XYZ file of C-alpha atoms in Angstrom:
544
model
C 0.000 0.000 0.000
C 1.498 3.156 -1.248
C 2.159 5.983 1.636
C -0.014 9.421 1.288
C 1.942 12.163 -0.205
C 4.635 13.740 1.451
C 5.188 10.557 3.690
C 6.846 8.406 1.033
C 10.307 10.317 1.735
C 10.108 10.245 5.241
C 11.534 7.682 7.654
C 9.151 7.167 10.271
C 10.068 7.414 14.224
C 9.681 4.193 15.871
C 7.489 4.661 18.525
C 6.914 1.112 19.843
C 9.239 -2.050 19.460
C 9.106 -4.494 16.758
C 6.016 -6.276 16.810
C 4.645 -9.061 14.956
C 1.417 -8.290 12.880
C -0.599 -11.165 10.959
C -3.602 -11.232 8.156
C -6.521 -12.797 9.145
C -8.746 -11.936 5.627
C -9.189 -15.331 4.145
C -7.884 -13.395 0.897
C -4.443 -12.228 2.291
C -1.808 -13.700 2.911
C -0.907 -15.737 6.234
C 3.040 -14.554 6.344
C 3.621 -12.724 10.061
C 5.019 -9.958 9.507
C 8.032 -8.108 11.715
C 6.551 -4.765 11.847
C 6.532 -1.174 14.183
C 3.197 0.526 14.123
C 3.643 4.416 13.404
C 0.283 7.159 14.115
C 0.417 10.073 12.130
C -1.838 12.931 10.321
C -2.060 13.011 7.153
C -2.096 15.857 4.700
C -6.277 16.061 5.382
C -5.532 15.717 9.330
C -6.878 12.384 8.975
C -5.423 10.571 12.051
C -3.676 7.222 10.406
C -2.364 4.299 11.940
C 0.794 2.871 9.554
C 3.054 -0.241 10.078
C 6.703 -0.176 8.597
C 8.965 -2.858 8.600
C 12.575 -2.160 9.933
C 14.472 0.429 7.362
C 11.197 0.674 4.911
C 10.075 4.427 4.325
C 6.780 2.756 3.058
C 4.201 1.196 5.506
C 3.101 -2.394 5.381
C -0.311 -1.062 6.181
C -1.818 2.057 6.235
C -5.339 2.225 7.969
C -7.566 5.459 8.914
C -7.750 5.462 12.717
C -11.479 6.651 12.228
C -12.684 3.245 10.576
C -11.022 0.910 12.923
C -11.922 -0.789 16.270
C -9.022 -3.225 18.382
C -10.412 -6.394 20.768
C -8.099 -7.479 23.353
C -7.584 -11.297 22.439
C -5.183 -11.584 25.776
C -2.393 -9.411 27.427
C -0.146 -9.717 24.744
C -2.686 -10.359 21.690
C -4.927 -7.673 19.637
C -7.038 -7.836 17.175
C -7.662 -4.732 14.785
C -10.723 -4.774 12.721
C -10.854 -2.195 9.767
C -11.953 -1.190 6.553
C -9.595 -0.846 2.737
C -10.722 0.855 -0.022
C -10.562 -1.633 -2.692
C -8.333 0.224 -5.325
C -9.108 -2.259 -8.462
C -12.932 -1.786 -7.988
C -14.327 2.186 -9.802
C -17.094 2.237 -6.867
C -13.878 1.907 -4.043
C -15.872 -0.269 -2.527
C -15.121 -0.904 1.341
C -14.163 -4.768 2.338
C -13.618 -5.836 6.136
C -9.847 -6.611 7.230
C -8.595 -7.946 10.425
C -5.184 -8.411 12.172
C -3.895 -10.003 14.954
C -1.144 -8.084 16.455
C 0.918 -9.985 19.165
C 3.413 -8.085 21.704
C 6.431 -9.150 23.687
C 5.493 -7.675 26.827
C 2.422 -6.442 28.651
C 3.979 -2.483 28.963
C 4.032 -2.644 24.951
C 0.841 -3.576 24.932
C -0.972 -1.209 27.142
C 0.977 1.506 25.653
C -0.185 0.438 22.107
C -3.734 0.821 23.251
C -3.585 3.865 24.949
C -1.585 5.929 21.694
C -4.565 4.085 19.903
C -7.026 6.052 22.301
C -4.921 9.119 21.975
C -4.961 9.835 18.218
C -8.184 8.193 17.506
C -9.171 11.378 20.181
C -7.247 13.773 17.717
C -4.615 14.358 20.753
C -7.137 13.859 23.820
C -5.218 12.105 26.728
C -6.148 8.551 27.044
C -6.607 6.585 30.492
C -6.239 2.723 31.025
C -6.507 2.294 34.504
C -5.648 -1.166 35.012
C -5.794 -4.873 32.449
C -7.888 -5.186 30.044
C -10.169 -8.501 30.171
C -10.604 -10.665 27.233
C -12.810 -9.674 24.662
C -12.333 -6.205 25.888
C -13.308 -3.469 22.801
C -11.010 -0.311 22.514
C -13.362 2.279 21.656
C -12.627 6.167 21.510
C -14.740 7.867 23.814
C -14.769 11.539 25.679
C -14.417 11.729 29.288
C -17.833 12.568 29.044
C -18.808 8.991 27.252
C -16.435 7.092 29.573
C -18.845 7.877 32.572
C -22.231 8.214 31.030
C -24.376 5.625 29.593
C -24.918 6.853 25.713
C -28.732 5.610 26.442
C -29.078 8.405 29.473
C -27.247 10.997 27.465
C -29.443 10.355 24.365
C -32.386 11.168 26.380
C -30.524 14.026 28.320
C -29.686 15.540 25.101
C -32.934 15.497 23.516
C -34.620 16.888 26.096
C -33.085 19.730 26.295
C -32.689 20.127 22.516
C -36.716 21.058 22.517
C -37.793 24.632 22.934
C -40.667 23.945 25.256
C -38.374 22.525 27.966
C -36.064 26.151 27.128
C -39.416 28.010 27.755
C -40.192 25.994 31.352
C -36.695 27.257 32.550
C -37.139 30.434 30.524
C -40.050 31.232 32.518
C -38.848 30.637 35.868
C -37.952 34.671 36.755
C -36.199 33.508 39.759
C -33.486 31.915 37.952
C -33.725 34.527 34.670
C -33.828 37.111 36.714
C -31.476 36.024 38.892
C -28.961 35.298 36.118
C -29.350 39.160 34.266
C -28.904 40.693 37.194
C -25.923 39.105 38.124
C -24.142 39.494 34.900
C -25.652 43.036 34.091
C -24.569 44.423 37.742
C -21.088 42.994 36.977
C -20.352 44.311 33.917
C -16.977 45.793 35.563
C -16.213 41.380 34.757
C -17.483 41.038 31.380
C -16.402 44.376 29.445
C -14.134 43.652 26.935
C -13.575 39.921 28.245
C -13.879 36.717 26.611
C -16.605 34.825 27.904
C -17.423 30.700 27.757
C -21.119 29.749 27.964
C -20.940 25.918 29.296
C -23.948 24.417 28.321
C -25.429 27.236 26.207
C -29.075 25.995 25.477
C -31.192 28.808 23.498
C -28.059 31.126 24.184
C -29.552 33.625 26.555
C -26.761 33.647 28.886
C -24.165 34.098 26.638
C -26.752 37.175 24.893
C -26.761 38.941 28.957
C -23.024 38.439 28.702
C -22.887 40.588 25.116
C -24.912 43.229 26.574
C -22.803 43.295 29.968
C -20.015 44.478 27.523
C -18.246 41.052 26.069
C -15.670 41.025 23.888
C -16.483 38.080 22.237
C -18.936 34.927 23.644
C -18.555 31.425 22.833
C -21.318 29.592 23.185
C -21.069 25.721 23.305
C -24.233 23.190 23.395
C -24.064 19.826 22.897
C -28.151 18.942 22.041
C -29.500 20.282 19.017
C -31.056 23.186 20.500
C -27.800 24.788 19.327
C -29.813 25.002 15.578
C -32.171 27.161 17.969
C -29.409 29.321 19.383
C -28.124 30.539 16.275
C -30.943 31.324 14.740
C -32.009 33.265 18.338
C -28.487 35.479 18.290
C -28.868 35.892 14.938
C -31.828 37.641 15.636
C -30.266 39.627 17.617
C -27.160 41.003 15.324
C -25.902 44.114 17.521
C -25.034 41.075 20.153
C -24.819 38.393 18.262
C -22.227 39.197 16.039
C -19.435 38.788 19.194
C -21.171 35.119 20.132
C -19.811 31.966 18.446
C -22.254 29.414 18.701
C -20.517 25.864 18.939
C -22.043 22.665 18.563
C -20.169 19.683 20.947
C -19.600 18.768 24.627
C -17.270 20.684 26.343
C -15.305 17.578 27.151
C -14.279 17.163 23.497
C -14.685 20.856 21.644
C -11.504 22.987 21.232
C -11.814 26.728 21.836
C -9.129 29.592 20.211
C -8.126 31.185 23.635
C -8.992 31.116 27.135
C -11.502 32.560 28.831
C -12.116 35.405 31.656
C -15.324 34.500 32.620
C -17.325 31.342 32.335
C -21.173 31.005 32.605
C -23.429 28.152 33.233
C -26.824 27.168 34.363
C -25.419 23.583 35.629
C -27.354 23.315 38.712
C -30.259 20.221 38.397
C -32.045 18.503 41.328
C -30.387 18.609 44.698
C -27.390 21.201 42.885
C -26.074 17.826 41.726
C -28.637 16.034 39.232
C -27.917 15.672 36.178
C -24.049 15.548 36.865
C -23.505 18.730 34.865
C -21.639 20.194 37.706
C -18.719 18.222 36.389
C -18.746 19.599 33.230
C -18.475 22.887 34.515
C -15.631 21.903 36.593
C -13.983 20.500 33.374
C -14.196 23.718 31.099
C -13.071 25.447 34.423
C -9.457 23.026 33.868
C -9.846 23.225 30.030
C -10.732 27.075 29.023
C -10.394 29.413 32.151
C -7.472 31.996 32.618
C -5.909 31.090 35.998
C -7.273 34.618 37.234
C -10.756 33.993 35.562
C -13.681 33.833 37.297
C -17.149 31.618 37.363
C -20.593 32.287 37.396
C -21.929 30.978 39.700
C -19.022 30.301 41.588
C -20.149 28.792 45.155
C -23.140 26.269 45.378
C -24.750 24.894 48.875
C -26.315 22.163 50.084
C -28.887 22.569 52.614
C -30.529 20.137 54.932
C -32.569 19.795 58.003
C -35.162 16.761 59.260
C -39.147 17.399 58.948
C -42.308 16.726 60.056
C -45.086 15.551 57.771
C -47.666 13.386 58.169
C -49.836 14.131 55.415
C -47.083 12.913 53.112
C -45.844 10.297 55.172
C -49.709 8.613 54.743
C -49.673 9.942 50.881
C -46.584 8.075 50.127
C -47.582 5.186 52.607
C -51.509 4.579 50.521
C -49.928 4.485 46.803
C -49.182 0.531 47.992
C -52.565 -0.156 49.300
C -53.766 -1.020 45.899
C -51.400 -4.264 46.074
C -53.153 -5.185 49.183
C -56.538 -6.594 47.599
C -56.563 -10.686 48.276
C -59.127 -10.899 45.070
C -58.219 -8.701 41.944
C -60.396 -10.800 39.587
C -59.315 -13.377 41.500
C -55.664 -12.813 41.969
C -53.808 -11.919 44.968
C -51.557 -9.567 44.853
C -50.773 -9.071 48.333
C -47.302 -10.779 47.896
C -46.045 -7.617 46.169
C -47.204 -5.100 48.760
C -43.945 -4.874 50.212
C -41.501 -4.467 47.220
C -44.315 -2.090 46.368
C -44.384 -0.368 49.466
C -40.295 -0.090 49.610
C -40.292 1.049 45.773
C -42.263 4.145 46.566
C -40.630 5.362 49.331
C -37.404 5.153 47.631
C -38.198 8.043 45.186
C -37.291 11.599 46.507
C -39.970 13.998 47.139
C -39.738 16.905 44.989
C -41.968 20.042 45.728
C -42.875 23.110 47.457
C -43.414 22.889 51.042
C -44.137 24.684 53.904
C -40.892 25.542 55.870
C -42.668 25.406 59.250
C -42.357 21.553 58.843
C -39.036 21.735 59.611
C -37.822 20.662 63.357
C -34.945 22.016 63.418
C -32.451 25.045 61.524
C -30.494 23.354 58.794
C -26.464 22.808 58.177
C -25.113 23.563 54.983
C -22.513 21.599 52.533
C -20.845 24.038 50.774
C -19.637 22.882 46.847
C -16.916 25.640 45.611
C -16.628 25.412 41.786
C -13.736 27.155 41.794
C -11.409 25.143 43.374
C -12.710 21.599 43.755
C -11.642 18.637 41.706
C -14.255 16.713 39.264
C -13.850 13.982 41.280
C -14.680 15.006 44.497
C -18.281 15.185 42.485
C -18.200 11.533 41.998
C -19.521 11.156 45.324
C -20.231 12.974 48.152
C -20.495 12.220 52.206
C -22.170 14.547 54.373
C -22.026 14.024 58.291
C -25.562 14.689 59.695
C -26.459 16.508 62.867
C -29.180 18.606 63.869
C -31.350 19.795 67.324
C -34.677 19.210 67.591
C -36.767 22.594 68.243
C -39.947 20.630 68.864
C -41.327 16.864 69.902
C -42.150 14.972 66.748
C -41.886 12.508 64.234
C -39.536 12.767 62.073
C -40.189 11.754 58.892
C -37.119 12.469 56.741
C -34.644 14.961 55.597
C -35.326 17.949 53.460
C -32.931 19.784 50.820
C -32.799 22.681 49.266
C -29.999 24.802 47.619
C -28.351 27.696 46.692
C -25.584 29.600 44.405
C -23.628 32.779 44.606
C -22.432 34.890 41.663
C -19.103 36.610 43.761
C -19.088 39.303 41.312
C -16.999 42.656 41.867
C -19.354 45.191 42.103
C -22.599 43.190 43.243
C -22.887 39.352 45.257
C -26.014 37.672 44.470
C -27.668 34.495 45.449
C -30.333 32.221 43.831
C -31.676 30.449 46.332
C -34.624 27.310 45.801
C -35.325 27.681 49.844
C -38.294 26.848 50.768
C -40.728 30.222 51.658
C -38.735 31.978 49.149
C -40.476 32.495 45.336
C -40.831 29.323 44.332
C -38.000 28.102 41.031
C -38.587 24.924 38.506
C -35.857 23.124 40.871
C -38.404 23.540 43.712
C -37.005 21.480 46.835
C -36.197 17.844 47.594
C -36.908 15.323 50.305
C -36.277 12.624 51.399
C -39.180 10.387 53.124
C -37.983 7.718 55.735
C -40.060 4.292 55.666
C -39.828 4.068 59.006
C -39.995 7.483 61.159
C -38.209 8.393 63.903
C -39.489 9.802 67.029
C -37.766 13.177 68.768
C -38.287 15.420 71.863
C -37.339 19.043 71.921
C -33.425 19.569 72.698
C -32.556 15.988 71.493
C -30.198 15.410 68.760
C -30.218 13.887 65.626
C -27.790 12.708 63.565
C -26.858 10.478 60.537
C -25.338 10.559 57.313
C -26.362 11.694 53.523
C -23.988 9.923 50.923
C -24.569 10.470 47.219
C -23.042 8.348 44.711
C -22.653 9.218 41.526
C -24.019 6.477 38.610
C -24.398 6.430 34.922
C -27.506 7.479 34.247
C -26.419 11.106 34.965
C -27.565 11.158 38.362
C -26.628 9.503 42.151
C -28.284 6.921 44.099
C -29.167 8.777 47.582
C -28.620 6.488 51.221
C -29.693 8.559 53.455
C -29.240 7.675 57.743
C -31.010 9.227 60.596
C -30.873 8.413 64.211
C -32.670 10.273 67.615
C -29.677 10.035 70.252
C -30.305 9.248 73.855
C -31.789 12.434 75.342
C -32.659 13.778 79.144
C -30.584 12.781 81.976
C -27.344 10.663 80.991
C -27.695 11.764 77.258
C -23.832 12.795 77.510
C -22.863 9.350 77.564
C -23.958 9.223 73.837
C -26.094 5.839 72.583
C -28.733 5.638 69.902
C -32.072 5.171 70.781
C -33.788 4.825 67.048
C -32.284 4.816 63.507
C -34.030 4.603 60.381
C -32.241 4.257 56.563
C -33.254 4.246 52.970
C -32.025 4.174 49.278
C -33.819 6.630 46.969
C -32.469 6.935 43.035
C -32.432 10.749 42.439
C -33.169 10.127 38.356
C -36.513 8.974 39.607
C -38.009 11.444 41.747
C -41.338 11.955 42.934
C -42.613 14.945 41.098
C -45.617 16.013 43.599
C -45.810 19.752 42.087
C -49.310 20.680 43.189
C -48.796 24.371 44.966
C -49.558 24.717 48.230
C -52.803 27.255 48.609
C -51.613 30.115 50.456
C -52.091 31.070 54.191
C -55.503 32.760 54.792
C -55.906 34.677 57.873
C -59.370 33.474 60.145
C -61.127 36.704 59.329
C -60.066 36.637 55.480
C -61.973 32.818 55.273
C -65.643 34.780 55.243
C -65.079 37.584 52.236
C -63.159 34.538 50.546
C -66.134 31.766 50.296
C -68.427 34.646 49.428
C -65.798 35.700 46.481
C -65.833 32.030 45.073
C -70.007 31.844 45.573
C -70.456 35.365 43.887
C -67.738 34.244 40.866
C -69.273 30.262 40.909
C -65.406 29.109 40.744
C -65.366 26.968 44.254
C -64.999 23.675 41.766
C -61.657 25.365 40.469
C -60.524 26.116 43.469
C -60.916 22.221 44.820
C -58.935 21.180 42.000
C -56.185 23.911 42.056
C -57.009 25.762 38.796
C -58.294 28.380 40.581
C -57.089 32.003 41.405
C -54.895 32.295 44.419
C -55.767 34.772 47.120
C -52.670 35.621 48.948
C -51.556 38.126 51.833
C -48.230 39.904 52.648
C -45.540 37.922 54.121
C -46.223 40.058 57.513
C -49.716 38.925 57.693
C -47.955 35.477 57.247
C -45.656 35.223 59.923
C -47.853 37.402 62.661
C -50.556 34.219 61.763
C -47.853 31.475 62.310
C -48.418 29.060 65.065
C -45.130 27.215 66.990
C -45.154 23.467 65.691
């Protein structure tokens, strides 16, 4: 096979040690050969993968990286599975080849594979962290592919490539609001810098960021929302024409210079859903100026036990249906308790009231400036809290916020509960089994996320009433409770809660819905909302 142009002169390096390579097509010939395997570009950056025998400036073989795959046969065996171009045939046909490459040693091996990974990556570092098993395929993937399954990302990706789901978050002011203001108050940051939007979507960030004064945007979106994007900035040509929009995951695009300031909207479920908060820590290592900054650059975690028994009994009846002994004439009672355990291991995600908390909450601060992906893989939060009030506990809620540390102006978005409600709302998870507390005694326990493939973390969650009264220093537990939730499959109970009504509101109100004939919307929440000022609020509250 006759070397591309401009590599027919050359001798290549020898990167590896002689190796022996063998045809397996039935119509090639069985000779092994004595060969050194050489990667290169050639003249249309195609990455190539060539094998020379000793002195020859021509290769054996000449194969395009981007059409081949390599099994592991055993440590020191290969197999590389490709497609030629049939030269003889007009149509250039493709035809299947394969190889078996043998090694002396195990070192050679490994290396092979991982300069394999390396160019088939166009230059990406590779990582083989221990043997390959038998059977083993060397694919090129991302970072991002290596931890996600391509069926969760699929799905990720297309959901957020479709405008209505844009609109939903769109629409939430909180976070919009939140977001312009932070990046319009700043301005001191973004005037005349370059700016990385991680995670673009429709492109509004990166469009605040123009009119806060960039010097030039680039805006990078891996769904195809990014056809959605353009054709938004475009729209928009006094600010558009500084934004690059760029379609690929930050994990694998290249960008022309670093950046001052990135921006991203990678907070999901519990701050951590979704596991976009990695991402953002990557194009923090990849694209950011060692002095740049991040927006947001702080996220916490905040969590404190709670009291409520109307959801407790909510959760508790979904399973009663598998009690009937005679569903035309089956009994499905032997299920009950799978399906009792299955719904109390999705995490309650709503608005609630904050007075259902028993006790102030501790915080887990996440700073995306300094922390390493990793320590996102999972995370281990001790648990202890003071019970204001006697109650049953019935699990632990979470909420959380961000900051945007800008120069001029700090701001927080915060998905508290009693603060305007966002699209994140707030989390919780709802103990099987409550536990049972007195005022003053402590509680304590342990939250451990753990990060999985589908993009999201699998939640065990511990919480235990110490001894309390007389003797209570001497530590013991008196009750501890425990459950595994999946946080990809929450519980999505979304209804609002109606707001408070004073006592002497309750009259003019029922003679409001009789006089408008809208009590049936109000039963089924479609209904107007009558609200009062926070002050009438909290002068109404009543201690738990």
């Amino acid at each position: 096979m006759e070397a591309p142009l401009g590599q027919q002169s050359q001798q290549p390096s020898q990167e590896f040690p002689s190796i022996s390579l063998s045809h397996l097509s039935s119509s090639a010939p069985s000779a092994v050969l004595s060969v050194f395997p050489s990667f290169a570009y050639d003249q249309a950056d195609r990455p190539r993968l060539r094998f020379y025998q000793p002195s020859s400036f021509v290769p054996d073989l000449d194969l395009d990286l981007r059409k081949i795959q390599i099994f592991v046969l055993g440590h020191l065996e290969l197999l590389c599975v490709g497609e030629e171009a049939d030269d003889d045939e007009e149509e250039k046909e493709s035809f299947s080849r394969a190889y078996k490459i043998d090694f002396k040693t195990k070192d050679e091996s490994k290396a092979f594979i991982l300069a394999f990974e390396k160019w088939k990556l166009g230059g990406v570092d590779a990582k083989t962290d221990g043997p390959l098993e038998n059977g083993t395929i060397v694919v090129s993937k991302s970072k991002f592919d290596n931890k996600i399954d391509s069926t969760s990302s699929k799905m990720y990706f297309h959901y957020y490539g479709q405008l209505v789901h844009q609109q939903n978050m769109l629409q939430d002011y909180v976070r919009t609001g939140t977001y312009y203001a932070a990046i319009i108050e700043n301005r001191v940051d973004f005037h005349g810098r370059i700016v990385v939007d991680v995670g673009a979507g429709s492109g509004i960030l990166s469009l605040f960021a123009a009119q806060a004064g960039a010097k030039h945007v680039y805006a990078v979106e891996a769904s195809d929302m990014v056809e959605y994007a353009r054709r938004l900035i475009a729209g928009n040509p006094s600010l558009g024409q500084r934004i690059t929009v760029i379609k690929g995951k930050i994990e694998e695009v290249e960008l022309p210079e670093k950046a001052d300031i990135l921006i991203s909207e990678p907070m999901g479920t519990l701050l951590v859903n979704e596991r976009m908060l990695e991402t953002y820590v990557i194009a923090r290592d990849r694209f950011l100026a060692s002095d740049g900054k991040m927006f947001p650059s702080l996220g916490r975690i905040h969590m404190a036990p709670f009291s409520d028994e109307y959801l407790f009994v909510e959760i508790a009846n979904k399973a009663l249906f598998w009690q009937q002994h005679n569903y035309y004439g089956v009994d499905l009672t032997p299920l009950y308790g799978s399906a009792f355990q299955g719904y109390f291991s999705q995490p309650v995600v709503d608005a609630f009231d904050p007075r259902l908390l028993v006790s102030p909450p501790i915080i887990h601060p996440l700073n995306f400036s300094s922390m390493k992906e990793e320590e996102l893989y999972e995370i281990d939060i001790p648990l202890s809290f003071i019970s204001s009030v006697g109650t049953r506990v019935h699990g632990l809620a979470c909420w959380f916020d961000v900051l945007f540390d800008g120069s001029s102006v700090q701001r927080w978005l915060t998905t508290a509960p009693g603060a305007p409600t966002t699209h994140w709302y707030q989390l919780r998870c709802v103990l099987a089994q409550p536990i049972y507390v007195m005022a003053g005694q402590e509680i304590t326990g342990r939250l451990h996320l753990v990060s999985h493939s589908a993009q999201s973390y699998t939640i065990y969650l511990t919480m235990s009433a110490k001894m309390w009264g007389p003797g209570a220093e001497q530590g013991g537990i008196l009750q501890t409770s425990s459950c595994k939730l999946d946080l990809k499959e929450p519980y999505y109970r979304l209804s609002q809660p109606q707001p408070f009504v004073l006592q002497q509101d309750m009259q003019s109100q029922q003679q409001l819905m009789q006089s408008q004939d809208i009590s049936p919307q109000i039963q089924d929440g479609t209904g107007p909302n009558i609200a009062v000022t926070p002050s009438q609020i909290l002068d109404s509250l009543d201690p738990l």
